[in-house]
mmCIF file of C-alpha atoms in Angstrom:
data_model
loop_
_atom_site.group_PDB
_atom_site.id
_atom_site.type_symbol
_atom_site.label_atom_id
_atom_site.label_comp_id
_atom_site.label_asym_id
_atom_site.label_seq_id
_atom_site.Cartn_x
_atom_site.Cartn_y
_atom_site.Cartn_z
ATOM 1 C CA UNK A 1 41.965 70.192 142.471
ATOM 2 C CA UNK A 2 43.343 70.941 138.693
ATOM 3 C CA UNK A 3 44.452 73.832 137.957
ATOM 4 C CA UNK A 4 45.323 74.697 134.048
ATOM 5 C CA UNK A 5 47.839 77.489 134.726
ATOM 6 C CA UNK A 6 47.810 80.458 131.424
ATOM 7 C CA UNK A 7 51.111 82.084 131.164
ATOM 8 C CA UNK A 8 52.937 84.805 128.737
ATOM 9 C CA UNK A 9 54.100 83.240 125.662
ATOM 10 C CA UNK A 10 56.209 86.269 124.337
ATOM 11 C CA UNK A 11 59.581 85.071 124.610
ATOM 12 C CA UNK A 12 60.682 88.817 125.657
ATOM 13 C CA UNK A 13 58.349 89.502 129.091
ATOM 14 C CA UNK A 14 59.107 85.625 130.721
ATOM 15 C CA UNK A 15 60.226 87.004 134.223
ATOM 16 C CA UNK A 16 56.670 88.487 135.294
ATOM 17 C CA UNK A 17 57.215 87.804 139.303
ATOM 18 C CA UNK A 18 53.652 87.508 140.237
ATOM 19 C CA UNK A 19 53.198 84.977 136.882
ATOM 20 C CA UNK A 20 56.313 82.730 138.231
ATOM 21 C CA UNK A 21 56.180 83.118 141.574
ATOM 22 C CA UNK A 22 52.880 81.761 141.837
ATOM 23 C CA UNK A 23 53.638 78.723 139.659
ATOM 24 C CA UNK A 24 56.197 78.060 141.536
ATOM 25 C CA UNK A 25 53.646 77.606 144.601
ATOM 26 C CA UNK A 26 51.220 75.719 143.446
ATOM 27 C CA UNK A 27 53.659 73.493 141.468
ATOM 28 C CA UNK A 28 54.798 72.925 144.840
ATOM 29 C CA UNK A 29 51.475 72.691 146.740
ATOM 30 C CA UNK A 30 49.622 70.563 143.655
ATOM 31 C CA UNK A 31 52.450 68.785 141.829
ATOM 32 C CA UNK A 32 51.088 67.221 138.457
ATOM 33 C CA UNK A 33 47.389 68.837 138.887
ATOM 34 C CA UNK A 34 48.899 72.323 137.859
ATOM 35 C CA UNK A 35 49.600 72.449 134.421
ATOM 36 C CA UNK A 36 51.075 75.158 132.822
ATOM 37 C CA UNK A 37 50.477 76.380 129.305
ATOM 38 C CA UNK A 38 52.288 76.796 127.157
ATOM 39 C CA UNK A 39 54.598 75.203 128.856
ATOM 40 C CA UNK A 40 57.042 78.097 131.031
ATOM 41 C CA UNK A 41 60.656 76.717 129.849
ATOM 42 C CA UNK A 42 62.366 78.897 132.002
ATOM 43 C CA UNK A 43 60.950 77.884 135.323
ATOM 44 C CA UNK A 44 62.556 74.276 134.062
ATOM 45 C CA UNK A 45 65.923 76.004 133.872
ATOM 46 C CA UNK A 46 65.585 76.071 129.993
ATOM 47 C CA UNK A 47 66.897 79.928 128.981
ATOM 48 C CA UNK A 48 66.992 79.308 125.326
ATOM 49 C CA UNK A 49 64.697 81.694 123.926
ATOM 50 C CA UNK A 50 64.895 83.949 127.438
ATOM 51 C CA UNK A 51 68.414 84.522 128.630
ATOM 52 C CA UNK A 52 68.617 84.668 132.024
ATOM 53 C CA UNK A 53 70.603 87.333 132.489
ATOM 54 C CA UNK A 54 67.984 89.833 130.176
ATOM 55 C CA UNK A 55 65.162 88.846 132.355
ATOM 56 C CA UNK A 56 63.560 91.293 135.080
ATOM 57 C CA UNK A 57 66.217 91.662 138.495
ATOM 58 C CA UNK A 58 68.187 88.775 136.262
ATOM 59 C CA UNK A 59 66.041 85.780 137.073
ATOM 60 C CA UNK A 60 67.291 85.782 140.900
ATOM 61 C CA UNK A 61 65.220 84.091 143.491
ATOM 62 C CA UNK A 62 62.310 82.686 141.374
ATOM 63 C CA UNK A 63 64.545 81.010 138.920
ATOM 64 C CA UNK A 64 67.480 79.499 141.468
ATOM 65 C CA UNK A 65 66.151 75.871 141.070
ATOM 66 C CA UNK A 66 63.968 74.232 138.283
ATOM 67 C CA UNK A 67 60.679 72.889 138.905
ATOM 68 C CA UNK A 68 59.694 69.317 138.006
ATOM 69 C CA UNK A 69 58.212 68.912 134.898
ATOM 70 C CA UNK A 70 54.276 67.760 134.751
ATOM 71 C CA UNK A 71 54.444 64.134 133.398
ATOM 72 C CA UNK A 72 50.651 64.276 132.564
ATOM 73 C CA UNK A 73 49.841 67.252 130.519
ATOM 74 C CA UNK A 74 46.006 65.803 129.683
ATOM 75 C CA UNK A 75 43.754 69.137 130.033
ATOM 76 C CA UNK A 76 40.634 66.704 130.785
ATOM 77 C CA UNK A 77 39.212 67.258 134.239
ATOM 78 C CA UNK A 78 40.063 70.734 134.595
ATOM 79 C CA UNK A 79 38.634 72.117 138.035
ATOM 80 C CA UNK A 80 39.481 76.500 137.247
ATOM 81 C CA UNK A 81 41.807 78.012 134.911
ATOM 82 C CA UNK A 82 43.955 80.528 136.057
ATOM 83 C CA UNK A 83 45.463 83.315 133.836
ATOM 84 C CA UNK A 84 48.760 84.196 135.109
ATOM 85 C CA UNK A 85 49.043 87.333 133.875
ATOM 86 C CA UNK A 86 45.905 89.316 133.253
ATOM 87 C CA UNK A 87 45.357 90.879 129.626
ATOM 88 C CA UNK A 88 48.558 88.293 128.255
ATOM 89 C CA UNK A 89 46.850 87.764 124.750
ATOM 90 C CA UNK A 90 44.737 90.900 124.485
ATOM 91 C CA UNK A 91 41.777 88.277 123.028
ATOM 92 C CA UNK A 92 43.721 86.944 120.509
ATOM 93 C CA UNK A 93 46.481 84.406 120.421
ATOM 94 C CA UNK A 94 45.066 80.887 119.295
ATOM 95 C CA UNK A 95 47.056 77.912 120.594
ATOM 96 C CA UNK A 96 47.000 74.335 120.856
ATOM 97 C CA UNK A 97 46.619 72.494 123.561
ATOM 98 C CA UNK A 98 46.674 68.359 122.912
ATOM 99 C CA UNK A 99 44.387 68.343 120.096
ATOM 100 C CA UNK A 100 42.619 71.603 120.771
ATOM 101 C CA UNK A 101 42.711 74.496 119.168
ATOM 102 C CA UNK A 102 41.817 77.479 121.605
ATOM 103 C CA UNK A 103 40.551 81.310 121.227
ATOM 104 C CA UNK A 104 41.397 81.533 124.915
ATOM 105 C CA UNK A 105 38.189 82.498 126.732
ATOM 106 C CA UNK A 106 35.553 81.166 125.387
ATOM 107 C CA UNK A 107 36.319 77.565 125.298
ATOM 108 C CA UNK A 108 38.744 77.632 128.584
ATOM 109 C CA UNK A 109 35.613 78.648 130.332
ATOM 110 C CA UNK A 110 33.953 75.594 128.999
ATOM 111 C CA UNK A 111 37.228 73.271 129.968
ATOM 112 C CA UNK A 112 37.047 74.846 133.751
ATOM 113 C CA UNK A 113 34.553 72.552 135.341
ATOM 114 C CA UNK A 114 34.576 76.111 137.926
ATOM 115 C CA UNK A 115 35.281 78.724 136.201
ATOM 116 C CA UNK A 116 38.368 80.839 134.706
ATOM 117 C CA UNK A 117 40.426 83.136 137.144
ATOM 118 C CA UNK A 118 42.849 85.813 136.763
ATOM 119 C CA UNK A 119 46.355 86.582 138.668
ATOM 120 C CA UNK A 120 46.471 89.998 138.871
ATOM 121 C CA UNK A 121 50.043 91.446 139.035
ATOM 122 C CA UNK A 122 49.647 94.858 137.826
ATOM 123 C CA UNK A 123 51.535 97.981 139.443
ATOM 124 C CA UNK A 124 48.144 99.889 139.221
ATOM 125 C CA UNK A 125 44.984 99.461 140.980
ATOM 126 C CA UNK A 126 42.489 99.438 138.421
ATOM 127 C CA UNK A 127 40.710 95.890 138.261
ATOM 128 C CA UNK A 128 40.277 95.093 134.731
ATOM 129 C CA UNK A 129 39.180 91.259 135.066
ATOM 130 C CA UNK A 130 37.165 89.377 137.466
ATOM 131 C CA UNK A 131 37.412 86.757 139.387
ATOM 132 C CA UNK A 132 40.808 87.710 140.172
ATOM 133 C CA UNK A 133 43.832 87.779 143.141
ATOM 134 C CA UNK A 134 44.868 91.054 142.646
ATOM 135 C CA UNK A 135 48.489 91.948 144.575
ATOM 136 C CA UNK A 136 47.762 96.317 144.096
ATOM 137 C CA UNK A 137 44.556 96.254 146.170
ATOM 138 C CA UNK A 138 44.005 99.544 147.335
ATOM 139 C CA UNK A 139 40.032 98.911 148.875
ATOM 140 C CA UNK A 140 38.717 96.418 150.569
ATOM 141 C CA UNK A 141 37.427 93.378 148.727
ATOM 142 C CA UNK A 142 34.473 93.579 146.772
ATOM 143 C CA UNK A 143 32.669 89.874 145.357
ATOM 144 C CA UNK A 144 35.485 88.130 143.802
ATOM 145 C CA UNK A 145 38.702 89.986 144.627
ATOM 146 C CA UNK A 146 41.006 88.637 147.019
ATOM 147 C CA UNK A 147 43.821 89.975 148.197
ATOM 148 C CA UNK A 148 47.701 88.300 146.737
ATOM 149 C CA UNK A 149 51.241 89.277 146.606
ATOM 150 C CA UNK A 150 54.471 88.509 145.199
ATOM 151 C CA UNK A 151 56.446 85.192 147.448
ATOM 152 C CA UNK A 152 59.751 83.931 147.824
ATOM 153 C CA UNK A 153 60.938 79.925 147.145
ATOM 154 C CA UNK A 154 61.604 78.212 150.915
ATOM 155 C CA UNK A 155 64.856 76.704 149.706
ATOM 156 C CA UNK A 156 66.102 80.856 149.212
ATOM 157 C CA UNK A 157 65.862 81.521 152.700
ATOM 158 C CA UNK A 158 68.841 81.737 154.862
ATOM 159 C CA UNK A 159 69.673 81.158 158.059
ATOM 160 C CA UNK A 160 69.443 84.249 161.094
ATOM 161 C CA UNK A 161 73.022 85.150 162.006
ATOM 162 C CA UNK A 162 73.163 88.206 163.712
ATOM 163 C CA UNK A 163 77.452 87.972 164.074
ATOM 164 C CA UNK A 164 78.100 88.354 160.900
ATOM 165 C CA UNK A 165 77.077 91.949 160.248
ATOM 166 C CA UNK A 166 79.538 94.525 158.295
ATOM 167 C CA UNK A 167 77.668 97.219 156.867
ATOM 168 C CA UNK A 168 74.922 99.312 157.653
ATOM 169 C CA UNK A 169 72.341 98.844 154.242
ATOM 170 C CA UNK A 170 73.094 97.233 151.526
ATOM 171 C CA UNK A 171 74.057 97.733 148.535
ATOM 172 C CA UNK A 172 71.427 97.210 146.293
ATOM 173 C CA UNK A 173 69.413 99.607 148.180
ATOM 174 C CA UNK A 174 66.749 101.331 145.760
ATOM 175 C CA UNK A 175 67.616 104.947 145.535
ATOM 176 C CA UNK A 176 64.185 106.527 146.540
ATOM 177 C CA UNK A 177 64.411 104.240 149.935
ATOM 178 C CA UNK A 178 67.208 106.780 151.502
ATOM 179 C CA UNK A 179 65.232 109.716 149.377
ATOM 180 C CA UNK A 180 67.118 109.452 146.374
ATOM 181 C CA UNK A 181 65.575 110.156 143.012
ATOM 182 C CA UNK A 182 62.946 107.320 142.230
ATOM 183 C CA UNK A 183 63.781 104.829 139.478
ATOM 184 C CA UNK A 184 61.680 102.765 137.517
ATOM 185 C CA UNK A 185 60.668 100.906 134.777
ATOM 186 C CA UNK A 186 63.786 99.726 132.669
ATOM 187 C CA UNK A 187 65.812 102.723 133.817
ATOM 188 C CA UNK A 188 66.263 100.744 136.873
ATOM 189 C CA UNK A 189 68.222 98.046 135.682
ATOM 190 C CA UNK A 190 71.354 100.353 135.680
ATOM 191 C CA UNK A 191 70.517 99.787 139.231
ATOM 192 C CA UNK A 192 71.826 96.231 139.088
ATOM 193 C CA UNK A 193 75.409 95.575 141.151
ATOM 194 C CA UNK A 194 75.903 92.011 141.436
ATOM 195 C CA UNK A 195 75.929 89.400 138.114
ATOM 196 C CA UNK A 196 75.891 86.955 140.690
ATOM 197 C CA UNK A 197 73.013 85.721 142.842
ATOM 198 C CA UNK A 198 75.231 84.619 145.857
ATOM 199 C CA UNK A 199 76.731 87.757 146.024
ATOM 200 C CA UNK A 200 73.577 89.755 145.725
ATOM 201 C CA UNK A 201 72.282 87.545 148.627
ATOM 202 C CA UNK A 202 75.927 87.658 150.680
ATOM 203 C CA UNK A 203 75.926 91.417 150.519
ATOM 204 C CA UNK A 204 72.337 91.723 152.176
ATOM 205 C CA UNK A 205 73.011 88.896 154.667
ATOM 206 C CA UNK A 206 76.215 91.248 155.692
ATOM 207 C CA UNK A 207 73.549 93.922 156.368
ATOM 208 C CA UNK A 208 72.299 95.327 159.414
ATOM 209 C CA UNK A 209 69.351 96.831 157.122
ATOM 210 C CA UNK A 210 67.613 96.036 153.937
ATOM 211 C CA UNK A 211 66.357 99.720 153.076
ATOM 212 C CA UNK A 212 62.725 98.992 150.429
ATOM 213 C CA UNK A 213 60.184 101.609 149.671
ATOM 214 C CA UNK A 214 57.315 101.162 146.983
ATOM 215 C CA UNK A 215 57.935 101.373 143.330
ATOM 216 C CA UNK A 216 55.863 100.651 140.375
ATOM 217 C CA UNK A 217 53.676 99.161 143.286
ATOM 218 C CA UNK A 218 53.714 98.424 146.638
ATOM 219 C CA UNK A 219 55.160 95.148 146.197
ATOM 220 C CA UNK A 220 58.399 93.931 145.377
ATOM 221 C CA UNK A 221 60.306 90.891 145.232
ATOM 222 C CA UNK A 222 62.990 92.968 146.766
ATOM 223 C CA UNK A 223 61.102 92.828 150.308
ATOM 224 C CA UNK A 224 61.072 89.333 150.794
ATOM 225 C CA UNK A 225 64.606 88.621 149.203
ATOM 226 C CA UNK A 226 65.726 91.090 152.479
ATOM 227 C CA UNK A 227 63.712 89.114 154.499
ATOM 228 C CA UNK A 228 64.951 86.046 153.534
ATOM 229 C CA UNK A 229 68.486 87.186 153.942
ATOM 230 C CA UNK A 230 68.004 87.932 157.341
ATOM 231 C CA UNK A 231 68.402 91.435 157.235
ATOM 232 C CA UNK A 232 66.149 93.922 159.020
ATOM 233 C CA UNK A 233 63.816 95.257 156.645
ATOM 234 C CA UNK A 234 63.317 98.875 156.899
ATOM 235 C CA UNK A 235 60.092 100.090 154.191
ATOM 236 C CA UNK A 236 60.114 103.763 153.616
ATOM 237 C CA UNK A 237 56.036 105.516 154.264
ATOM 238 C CA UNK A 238 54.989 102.215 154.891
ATOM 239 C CA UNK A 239 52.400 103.303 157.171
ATOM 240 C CA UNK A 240 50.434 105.084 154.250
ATOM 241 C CA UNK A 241 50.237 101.689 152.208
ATOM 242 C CA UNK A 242 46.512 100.953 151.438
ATOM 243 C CA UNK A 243 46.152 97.853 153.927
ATOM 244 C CA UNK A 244 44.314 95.263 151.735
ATOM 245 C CA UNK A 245 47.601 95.895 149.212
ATOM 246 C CA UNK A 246 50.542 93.460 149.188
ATOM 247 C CA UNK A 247 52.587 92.945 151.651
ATOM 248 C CA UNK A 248 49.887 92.531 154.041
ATOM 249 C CA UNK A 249 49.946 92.967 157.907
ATOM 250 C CA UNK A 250 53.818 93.050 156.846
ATOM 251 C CA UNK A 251 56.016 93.439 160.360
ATOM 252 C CA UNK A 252 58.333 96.553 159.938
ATOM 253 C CA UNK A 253 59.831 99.735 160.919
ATOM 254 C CA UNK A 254 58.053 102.602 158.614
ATOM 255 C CA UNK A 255 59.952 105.747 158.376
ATOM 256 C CA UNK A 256 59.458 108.956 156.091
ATOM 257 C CA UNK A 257 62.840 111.357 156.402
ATOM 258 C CA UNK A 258 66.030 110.936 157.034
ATOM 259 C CA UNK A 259 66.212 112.115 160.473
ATOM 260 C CA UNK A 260 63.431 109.262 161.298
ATOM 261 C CA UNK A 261 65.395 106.667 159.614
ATOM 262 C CA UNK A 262 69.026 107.519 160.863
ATOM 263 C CA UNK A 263 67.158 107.482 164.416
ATOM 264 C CA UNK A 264 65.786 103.881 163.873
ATOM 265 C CA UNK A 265 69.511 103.393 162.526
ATOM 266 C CA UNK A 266 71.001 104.584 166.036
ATOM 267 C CA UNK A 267 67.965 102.832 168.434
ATOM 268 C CA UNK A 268 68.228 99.819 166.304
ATOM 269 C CA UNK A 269 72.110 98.716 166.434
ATOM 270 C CA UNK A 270 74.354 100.394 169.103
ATOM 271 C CA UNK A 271 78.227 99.952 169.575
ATOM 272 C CA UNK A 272 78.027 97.752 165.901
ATOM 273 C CA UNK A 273 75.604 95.856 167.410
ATOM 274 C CA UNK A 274 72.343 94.499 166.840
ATOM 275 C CA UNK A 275 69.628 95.475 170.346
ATOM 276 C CA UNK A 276 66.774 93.232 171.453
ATOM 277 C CA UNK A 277 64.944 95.211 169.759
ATOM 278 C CA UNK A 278 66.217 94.560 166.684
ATOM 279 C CA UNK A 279 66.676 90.876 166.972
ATOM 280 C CA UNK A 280 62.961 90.820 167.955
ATOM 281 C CA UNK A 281 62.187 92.712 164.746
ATOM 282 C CA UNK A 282 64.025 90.499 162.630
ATOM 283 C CA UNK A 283 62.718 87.441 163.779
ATOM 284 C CA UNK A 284 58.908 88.484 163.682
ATOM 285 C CA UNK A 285 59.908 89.008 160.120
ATOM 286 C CA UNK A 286 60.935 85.663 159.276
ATOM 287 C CA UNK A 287 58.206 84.323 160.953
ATOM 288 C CA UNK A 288 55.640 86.621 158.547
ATOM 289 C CA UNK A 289 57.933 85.282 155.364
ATOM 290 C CA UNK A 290 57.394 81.556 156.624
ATOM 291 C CA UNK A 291 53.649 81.849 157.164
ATOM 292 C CA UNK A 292 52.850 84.300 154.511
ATOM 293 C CA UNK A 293 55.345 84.965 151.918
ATOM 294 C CA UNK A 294 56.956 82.257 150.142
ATOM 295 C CA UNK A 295 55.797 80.954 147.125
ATOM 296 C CA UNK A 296 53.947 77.920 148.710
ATOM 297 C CA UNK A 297 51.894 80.415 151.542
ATOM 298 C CA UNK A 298 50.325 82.230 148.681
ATOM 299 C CA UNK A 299 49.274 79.361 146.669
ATOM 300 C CA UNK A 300 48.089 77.378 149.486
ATOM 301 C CA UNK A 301 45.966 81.041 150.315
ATOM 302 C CA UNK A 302 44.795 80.863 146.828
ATOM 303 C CA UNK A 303 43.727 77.318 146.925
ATOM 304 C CA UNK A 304 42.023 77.789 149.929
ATOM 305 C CA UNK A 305 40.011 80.848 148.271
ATOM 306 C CA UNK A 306 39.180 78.591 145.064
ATOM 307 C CA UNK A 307 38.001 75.636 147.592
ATOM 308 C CA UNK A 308 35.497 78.077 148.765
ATOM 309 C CA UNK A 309 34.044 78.372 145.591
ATOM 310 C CA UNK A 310 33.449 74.960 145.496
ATOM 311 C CA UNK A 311 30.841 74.866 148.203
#
């Protein structure tokens, strides 16, 4: 399968996380046969025209390692496009690709031998294009809307050490997850502690608790860098997240007050340390981010659902 990958060409809005973190996957899962375009210089470490440290939550996670460039950028033999960001170029932008010259739609829909897709990252529900993987699915699927959600690299995720706690939550904790005032939007960057991604990462892994609640949307990159830290991810109201919406089937402690969260707080680690119960919590977590949400399990879920189309 080839895949000719759309993404965001304002120089300004590069660190979209469903847009990169879904590159990322199928880079890994299709090599050469995804090709991105126009080209997305900052997933090849290249910060030029986006400075890292301006980009949304600083580039961490996505951007640790760059991807290996396609060495065969021929659009011939295209199998489905797939817009990484729905809406990028509101109809408009003309670009060149080789020696094309493309008003986006119309004549990507005749280079996709199956079709053109959309990647669906919005914080709302509405569905504005279809086909599409949408990640803020509040109903169950109609025709041609599957299910998706944000994922992490593999090489991010740390090893389980459950010695090495010193802190209750950690420090990056979002406000509105310990029912402080919500946050969002570019407000939220005053939110930022750490410069550094190791430290970011270090003060989590130090963490009994990785406190998350939703946000713009359901989904956050947040979750699954707690999860891959190895802390125990608590998810404030949890239980009254629409079920087809990202994360899925996502294994967790829900809680909605305080008293219900200091309680899971006392059950959860007693005498400074971590209970069975905890350690069993933890480690049904990692084995969710493994199977479901890294980068490469939701591209190999979306390659599966474009497969189907196929037959």
């Amino acid at each position: 399968m080839r895949i000719l990958y759309i993404t965001s060409e304002d120089p300004k809005a590069q660190g979209d996380y469903q847009e990169v973190s879904m590159l990322h996957g199928l880079r890994e899962v299709l090599g050469d046969n995804c090709i991105d375009f126009p080209r997305k210089k900052i997933m090849y470490g290249d910060f030029s025209e986006s400075p890292k440290n301006e980009l949304h939550g600083r580039g961490f996670s996505l951007l640790t390692e760059p991807i290996e460039d396609v060495e065969n950028r021929d659009i011939e033999d295209i199998d489905f496009v797939l817009y990484g960001i729905t809406d990028p170029y509101g109809g408009k932008v003309r670009s060149s690709v080789g020696s094309y010259v493309l008003n986006y739609d119309p004549i990507l829909g005749r280079l996709a031998k199956h079709g053109v897709w959309y990647l669906d990252g919005h914080d709302h529900s509405n569905i504005t294009k279809i086909p599409c993987f949408k990640r803020e699915m509040y109903k169950e699927s109609r025709s041609h809307i599957f299910p998706t959600g944000f994922g992490i690299p593999e090489h991010r995720i740390m090893p389980l050490d459950f010695d090495n706690k010193t802190q209750m939550i950690q420090k990056t904790a979002p406000p509105y997850s310990h029912f402080g005032p919500q946050i969002l939007g570019r407000a939220a960057r005053q939110l930022y502690v750490f410069t550094e991604e190791e430290d970011y990462y270090d003060d989590m892994h130090r963490s009994f608790f990785g406190l998350t609640c939703m946000k713009g949307g359901w989904d956050s990159l947040r979750h699954y860098e707690i999860l891959a830290s190895g802390a125990c991810l608590l998810f404030r109201d949890y239980d009254k997240k629409p079920k087809p919406c990202s994360p899925q089937e996502l294994p967790c402690f829900s809680y909605s007050s305080m008293a219900e969260l200091e309680e899971l707080f006392n059950r959860l680690v007693v005498d400074g340390k971590p209970t069975q119960e905890y350690i069993e919590m933890v480690c049904a977590q990692r084995e969710w981010l493994w199977t479901v949400g890294t980068t490469k399990a939701r591209a190999i879920k979306l390659i599966e659902v474009l497969n189907e189309q196929l037959h």
